[in-house]
Tab-separated table of C-alpha atoms and ligand atoms in Angstrom:
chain	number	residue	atom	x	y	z
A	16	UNK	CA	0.000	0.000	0.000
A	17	UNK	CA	0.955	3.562	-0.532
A	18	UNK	CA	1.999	6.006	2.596
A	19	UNK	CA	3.106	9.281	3.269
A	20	UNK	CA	6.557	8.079	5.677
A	21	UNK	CA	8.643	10.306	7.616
A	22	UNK	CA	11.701	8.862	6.711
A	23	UNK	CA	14.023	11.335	8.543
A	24	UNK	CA	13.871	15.293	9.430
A	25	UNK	CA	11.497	17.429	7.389
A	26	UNK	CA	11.237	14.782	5.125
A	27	UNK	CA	8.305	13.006	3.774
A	28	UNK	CA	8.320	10.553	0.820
A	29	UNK	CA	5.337	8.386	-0.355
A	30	UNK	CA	6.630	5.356	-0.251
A	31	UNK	CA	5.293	1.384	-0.460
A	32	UNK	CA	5.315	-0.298	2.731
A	33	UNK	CA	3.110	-3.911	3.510
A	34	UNK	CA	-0.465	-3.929	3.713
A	35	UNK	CA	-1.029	-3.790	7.635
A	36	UNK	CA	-3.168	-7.497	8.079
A	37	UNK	CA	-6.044	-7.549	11.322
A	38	UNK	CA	-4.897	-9.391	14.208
A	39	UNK	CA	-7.730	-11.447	16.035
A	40	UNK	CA	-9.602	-8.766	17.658
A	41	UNK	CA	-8.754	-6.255	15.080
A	42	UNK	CA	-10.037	-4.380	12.271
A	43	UNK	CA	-8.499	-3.617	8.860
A	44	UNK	CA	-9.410	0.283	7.604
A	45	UNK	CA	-9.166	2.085	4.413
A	46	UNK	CA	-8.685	5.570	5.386
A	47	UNK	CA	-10.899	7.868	3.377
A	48	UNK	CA	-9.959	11.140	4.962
A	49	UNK	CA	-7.080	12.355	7.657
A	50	UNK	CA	-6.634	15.356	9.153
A	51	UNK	CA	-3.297	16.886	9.586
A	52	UNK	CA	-2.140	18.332	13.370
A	53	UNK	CA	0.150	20.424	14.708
A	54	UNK	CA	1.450	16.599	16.026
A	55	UNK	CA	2.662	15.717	13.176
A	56	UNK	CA	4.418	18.939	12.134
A	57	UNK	CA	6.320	18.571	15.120
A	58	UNK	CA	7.403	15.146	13.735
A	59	UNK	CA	8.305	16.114	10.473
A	60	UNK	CA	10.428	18.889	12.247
A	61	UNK	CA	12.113	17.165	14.402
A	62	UNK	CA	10.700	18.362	17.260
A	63	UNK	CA	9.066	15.072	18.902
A	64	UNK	CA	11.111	11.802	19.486
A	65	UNK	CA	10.757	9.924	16.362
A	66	UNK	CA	12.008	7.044	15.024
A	67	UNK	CA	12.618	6.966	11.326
A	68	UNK	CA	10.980	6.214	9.204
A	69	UNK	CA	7.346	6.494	10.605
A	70	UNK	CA	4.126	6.922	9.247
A	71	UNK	CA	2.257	9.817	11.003
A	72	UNK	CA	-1.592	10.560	11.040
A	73	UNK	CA	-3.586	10.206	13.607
A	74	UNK	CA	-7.203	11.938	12.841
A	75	UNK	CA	-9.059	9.493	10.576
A	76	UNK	CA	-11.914	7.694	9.743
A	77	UNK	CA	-12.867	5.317	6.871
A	78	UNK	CA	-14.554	1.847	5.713
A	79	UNK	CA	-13.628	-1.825	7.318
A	80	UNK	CA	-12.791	-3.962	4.644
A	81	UNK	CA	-11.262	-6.456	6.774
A	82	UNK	CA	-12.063	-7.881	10.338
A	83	UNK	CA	-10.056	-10.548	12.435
A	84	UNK	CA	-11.483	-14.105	13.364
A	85	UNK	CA	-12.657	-12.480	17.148
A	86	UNK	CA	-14.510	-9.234	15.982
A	87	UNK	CA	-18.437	-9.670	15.949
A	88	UNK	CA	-19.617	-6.310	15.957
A	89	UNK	CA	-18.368	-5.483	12.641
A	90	UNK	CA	-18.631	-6.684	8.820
A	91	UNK	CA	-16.416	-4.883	6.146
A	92	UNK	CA	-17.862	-1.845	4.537
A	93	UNK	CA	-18.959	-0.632	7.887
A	94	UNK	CA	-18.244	3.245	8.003
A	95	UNK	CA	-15.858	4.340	11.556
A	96	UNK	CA	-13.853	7.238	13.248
A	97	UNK	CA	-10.312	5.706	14.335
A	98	UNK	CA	-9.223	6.756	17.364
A	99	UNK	CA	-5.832	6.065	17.532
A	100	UNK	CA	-4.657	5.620	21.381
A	101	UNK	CA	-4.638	2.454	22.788
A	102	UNK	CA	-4.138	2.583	26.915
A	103	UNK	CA	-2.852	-0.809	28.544
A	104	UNK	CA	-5.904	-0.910	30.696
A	105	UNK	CA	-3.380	-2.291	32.998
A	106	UNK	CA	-1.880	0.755	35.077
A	107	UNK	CA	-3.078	2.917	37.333
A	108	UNK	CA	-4.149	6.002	35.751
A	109	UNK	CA	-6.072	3.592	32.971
A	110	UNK	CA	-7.984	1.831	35.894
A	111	UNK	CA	-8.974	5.424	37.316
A	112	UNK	CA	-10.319	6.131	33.945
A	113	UNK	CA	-7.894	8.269	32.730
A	114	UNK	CA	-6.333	6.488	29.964
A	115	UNK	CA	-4.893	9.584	28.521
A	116	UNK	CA	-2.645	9.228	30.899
A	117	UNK	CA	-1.686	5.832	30.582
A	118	UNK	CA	1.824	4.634	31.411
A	119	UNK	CA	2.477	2.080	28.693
A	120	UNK	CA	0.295	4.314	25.894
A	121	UNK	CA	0.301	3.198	22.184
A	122	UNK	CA	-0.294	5.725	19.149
A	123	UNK	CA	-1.495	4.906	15.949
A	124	UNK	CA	0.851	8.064	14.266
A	125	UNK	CA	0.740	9.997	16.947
A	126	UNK	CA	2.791	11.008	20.049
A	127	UNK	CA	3.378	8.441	22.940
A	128	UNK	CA	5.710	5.423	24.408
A	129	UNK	CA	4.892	3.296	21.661
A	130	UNK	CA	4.491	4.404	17.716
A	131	UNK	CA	3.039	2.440	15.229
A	132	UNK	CA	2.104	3.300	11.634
A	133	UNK	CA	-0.726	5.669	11.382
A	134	UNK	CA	-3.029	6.566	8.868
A	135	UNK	CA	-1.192	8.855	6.422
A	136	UNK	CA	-1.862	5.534	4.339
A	137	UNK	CA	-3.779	3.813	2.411
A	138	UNK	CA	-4.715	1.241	4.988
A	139	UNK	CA	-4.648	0.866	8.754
A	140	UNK	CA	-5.059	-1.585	11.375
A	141	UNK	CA	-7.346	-0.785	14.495
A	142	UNK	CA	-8.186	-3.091	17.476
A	143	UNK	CA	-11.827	-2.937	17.723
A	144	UNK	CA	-12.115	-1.029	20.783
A	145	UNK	CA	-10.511	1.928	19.104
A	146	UNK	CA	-13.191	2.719	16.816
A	147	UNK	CA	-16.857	4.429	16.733
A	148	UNK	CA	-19.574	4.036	14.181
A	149	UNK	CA	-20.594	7.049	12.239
A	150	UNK	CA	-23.638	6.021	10.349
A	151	UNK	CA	-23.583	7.963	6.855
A	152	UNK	CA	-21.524	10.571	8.805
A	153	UNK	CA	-19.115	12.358	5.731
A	154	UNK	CA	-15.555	11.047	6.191
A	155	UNK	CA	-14.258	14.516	6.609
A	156	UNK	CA	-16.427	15.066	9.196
A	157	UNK	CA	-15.693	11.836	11.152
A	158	UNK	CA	-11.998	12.613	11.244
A	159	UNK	CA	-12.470	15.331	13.556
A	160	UNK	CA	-13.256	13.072	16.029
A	161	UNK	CA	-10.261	12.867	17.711
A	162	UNK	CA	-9.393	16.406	17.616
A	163	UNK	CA	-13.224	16.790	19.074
A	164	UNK	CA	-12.496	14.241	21.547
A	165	UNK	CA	-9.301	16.226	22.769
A	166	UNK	CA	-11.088	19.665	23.109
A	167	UNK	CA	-14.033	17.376	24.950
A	168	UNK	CA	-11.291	16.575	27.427
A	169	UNK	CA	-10.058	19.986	28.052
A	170	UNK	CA	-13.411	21.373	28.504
A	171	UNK	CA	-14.083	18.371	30.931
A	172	UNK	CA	-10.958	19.617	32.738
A	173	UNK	CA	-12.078	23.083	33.627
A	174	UNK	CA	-14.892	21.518	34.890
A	175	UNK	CA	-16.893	24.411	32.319
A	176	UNK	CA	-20.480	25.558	33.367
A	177	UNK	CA	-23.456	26.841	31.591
A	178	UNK	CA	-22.870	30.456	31.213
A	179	UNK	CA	-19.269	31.239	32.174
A	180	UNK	CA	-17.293	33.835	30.401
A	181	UNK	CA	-14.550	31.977	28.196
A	182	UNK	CA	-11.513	33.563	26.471
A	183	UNK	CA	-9.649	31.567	23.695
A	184	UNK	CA	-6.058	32.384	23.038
A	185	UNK	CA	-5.132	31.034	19.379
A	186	UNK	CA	-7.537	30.628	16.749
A	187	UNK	CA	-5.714	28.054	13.990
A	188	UNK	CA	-7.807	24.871	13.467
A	189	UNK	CA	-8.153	23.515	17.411
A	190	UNK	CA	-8.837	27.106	18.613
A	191	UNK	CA	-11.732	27.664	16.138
A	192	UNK	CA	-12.758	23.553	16.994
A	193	UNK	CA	-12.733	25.201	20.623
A	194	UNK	CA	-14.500	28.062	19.902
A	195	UNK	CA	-17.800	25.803	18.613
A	196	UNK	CA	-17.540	23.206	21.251
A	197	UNK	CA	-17.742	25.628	24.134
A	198	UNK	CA	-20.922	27.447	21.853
A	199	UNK	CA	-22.426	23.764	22.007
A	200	UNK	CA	-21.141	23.180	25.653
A	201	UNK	CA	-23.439	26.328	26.545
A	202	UNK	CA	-20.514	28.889	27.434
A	203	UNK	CA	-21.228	32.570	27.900
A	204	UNK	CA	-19.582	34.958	26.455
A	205	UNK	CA	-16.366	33.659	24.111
A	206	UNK	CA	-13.426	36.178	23.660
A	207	UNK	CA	-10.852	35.308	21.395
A	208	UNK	CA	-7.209	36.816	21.033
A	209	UNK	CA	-5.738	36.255	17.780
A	210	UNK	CA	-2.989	38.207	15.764
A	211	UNK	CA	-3.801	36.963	12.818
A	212	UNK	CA	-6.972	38.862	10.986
A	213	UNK	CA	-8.535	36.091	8.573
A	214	UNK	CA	-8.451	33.774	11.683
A	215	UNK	CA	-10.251	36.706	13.496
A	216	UNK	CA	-13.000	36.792	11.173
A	217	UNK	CA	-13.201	33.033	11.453
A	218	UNK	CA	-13.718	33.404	15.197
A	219	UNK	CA	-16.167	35.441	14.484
A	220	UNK	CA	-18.318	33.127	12.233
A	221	UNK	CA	-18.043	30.037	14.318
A	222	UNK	CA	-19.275	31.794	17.378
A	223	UNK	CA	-17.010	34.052	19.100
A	224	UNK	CA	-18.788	37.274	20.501
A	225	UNK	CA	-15.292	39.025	20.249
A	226	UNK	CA	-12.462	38.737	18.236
A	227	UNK	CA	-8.736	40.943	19.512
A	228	UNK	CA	-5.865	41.218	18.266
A	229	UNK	CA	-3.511	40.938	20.792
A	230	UNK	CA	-0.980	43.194	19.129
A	231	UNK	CA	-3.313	46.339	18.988
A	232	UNK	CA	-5.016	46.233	22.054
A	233	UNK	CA	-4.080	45.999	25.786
A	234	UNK	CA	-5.823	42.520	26.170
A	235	UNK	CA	-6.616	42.780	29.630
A	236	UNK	CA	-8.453	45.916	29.778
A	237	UNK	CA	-10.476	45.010	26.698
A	238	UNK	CA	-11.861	41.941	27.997
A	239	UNK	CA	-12.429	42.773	31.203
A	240	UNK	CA	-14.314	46.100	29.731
A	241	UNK	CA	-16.368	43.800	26.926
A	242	UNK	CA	-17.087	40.822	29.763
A	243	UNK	CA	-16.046	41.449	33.345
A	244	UNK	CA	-14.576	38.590	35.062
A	245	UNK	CA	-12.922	35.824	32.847
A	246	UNK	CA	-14.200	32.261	34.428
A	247	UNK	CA	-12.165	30.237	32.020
A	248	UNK	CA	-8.960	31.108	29.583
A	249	UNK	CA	-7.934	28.633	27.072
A	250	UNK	CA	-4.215	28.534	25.524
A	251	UNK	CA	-4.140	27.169	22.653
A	252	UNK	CA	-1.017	28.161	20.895
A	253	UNK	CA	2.125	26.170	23.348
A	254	UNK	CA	3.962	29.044	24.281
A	255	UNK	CA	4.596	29.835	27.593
A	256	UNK	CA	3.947	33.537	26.878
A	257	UNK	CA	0.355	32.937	25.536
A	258	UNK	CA	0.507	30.556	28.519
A	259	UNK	CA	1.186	33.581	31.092
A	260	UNK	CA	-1.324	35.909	29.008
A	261	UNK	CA	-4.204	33.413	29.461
A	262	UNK	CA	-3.749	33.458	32.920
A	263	UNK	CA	-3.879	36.773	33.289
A	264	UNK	CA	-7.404	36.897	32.371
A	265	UNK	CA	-8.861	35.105	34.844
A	266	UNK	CA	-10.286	36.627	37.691
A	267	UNK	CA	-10.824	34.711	41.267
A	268	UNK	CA	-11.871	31.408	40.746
A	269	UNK	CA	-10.811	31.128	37.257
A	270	UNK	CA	-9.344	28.248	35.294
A	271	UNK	CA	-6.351	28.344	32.554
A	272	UNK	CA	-6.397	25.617	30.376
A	273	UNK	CA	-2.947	24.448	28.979
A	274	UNK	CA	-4.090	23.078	25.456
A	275	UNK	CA	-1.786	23.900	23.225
A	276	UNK	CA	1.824	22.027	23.112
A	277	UNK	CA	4.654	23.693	24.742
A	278	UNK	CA	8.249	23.292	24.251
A	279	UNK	CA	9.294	20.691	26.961
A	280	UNK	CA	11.765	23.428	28.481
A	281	UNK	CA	10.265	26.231	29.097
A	282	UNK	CA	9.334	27.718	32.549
A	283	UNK	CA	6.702	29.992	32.741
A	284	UNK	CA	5.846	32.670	35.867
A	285	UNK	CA	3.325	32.264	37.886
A	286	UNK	CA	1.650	34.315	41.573
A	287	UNK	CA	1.584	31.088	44.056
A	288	UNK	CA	-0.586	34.184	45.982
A	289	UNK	CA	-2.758	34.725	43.136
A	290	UNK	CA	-3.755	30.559	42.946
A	291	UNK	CA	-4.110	30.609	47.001
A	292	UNK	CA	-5.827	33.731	47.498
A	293	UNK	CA	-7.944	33.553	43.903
A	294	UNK	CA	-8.007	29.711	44.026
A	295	UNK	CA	-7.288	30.540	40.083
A	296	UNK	CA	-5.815	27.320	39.107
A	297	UNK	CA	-3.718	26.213	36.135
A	298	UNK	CA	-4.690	23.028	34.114
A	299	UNK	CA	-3.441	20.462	32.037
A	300	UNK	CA	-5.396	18.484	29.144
A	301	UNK	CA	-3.636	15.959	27.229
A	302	UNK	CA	-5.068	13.769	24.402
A	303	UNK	CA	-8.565	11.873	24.644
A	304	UNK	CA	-9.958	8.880	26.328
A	305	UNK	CA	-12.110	6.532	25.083
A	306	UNK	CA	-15.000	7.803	26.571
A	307	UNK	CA	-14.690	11.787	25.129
A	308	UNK	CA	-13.666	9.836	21.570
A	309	UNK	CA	-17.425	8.038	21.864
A	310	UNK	CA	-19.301	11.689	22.636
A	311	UNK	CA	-17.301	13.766	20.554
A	312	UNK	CA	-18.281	10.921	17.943
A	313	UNK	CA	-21.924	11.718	19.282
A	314	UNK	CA	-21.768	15.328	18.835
A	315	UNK	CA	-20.313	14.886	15.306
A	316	UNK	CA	-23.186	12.583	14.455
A	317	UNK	CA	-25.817	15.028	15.991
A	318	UNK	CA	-24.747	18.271	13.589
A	319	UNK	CA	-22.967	20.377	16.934
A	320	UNK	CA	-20.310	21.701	14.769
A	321	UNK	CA	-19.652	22.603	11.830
A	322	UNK	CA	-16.581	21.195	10.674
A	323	UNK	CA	-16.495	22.331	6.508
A	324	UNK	CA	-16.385	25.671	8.244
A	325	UNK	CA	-12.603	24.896	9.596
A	326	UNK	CA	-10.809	22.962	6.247
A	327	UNK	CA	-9.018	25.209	4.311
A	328	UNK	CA	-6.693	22.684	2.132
A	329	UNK	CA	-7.219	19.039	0.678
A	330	UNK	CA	-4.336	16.872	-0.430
A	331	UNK	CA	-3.669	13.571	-1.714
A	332	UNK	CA	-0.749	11.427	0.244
A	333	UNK	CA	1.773	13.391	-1.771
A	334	UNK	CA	0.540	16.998	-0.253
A	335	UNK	CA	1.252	16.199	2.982
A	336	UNK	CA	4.858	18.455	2.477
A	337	UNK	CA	2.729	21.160	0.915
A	338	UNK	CA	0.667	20.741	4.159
A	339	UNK	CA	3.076	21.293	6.891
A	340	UNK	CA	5.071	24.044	4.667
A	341	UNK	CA	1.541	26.143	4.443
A	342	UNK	CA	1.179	25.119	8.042
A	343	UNK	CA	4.665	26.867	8.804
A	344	UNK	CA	3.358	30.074	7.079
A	345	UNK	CA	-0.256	29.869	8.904
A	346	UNK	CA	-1.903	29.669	5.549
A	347	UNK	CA	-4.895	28.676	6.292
A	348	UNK	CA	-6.528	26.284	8.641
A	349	UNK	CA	-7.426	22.756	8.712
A	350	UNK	CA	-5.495	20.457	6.398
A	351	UNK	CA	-7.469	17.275	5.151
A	352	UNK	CA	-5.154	14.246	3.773
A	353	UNK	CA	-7.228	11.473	1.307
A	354	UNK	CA	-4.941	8.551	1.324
A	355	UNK	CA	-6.464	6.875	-1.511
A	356	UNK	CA	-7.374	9.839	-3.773
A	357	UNK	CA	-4.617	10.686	-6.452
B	15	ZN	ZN1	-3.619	15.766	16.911
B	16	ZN	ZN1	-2.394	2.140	31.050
């Protein structure tokens, strides 16, 4: 089969590797459609621990055409969202439920202790826990599951409730994903801080009440003058700038949200007074579990969002350079990968 490999710093090639074959309690996939994250530019870059050559790719969904001798609950040509962690369901954050956070976690193409091929390809293969149904679901649509599932996980974090004011800081692809879930989710009022103007206007049309540029405004004093008290601030960029920024805006009792992916060194500064006396705390969300892969599946299926509004750029396996290179030069937003469309 035909793959878009990493096969050593920004380098991708599409090359042939084998035809992944289902194990007993697993399912063979063609991908239709694959979203491209911020993940996997850090691959190509460099940036993440790789081992090349690799096949990245881990937002898909697509048809079974194959399923081992143990799978019951599905035939081939049933449609599915992949969702590509699989937890031991052996350690101790897995048994509390948090497999996000599991100690021995495997990625289909994404980021953790152990990497296997992902779904830049023509084919994958899933065990049959790791995937949803989607019902005539579009493709496209389905492979924002997992991105869905993250941003479920962050909201869950925060603990978000009906009606409290929100500011997003970052609006590429997850920020605007963000921006729609917490309209769904039943947030108040949704700030968003965002240098970049045609991501503004994006904001603006997926449900943000405000859209600032960070560069031409003091930020604090304009969101505190359009909404008061900030209950929850989002970061959704990974630097620990943004980082300090977002916190910022939070008044007593508010919660900063640590979504985007920072560089593993860097410090940030922080008021151990303000999080006593406020009780404003700082949180961490990292990837999905199975459970907020199944509802953001739910959501997806149920019309929440509107996903078409967020992809900017389609490619066959051999635009996946063309992706992260536009990606570098925030051109545009979501990137959408067809592994078996020329
Ligand atoms: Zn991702
Ligand atoms: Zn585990």
């Amino acid at each position: 089969m035909r793959t878009a490999t990493l096969t050593g710093e920004r380098t991708v090639e599409v090359t042939e590797r084998p035809t992944p074959e289902p194990a007993e309690d697993e399912l063979q996939v063609e991908v239709v459609a694959c979203g491209v994250c911020a993940t996997d530019l850090h691959m190509y870059r460099g940036g993440l621990t790789v081992d090349y050559p690799m096949v990245p790719g881990h937002e898909s969904a697509g048809e079974v055409v194959a399923v081992g001798g143990g799978v019951e609950r599905y035939d081939p040509g049933d449609r599915v969202a992949i969702n590509p962690s699989i937890p031991c369901h052996e350690c101790r954050p897995c048994k509390a439920g948090r497999e996000n956070l599991c100690r021995d976690l495997t990625s289909i193409g994404g980021a953790a202790t152990h990497v296997v091929d992902g779904a830049f390809a023509e084919y994958v293969r899933i065990p049959v826990g790791n995937v949803e149904p989607i019902g005539d679901l579009d493709y496209r649509t389905a492979a924002f599951a997992e991105p869905l599932g993250c941003c479920i996980n962050g909201l869950d974090r925060v603990r978000l409730t009906s009606g409290e004011t929100v500011v997003v800081v970052g609006a590429g692809a997850i920020g605007l994903l963000l921006v729609q879930l917490l309209r769904a989710s039943g947030a108040g009022p949704i700030v968003v801080s965002e240098p970049v103007e045609e991501r503004r206007s994006a904001a603006l049309s997926v449900g943000a009440d405000h859209a600032l540029d960070p560069t031409a405004v003091d930020l604090r004093e304009t969101v505190a003058d359009l909404v008061g008290d900030v209950d929850v601030a989002i970061e959704a960029v990974g630097l620990p700038q943004t980082i300090e920024q977002a916190h910022s805006l939070t008044g007593p009792g508010g919660r900063t949200l640590v979504f985007g992916v920072p560089p593993e060194d860097a410090t940030v500064e922080l008021s151990p007074f303000d999080v006593f006396y406020g009780e404003r705390e700082v949180v961490g969300t990292y990837s999905l579990t199975p459970g907020t892969f199944a509802r953001a599946v739910t959501m997806l299926r149920n019309g929440r969002l509107d996903t078409d509004a967020l992809v900017t750029d389609e490619f066959g396996l051999e635009g996946l350079e063309r992706a992260f290179e536009q990606m570098e030069a925030t051109e545009g937003l979501k990137k959408m990968v067809y592994p078996n469309r020329e």
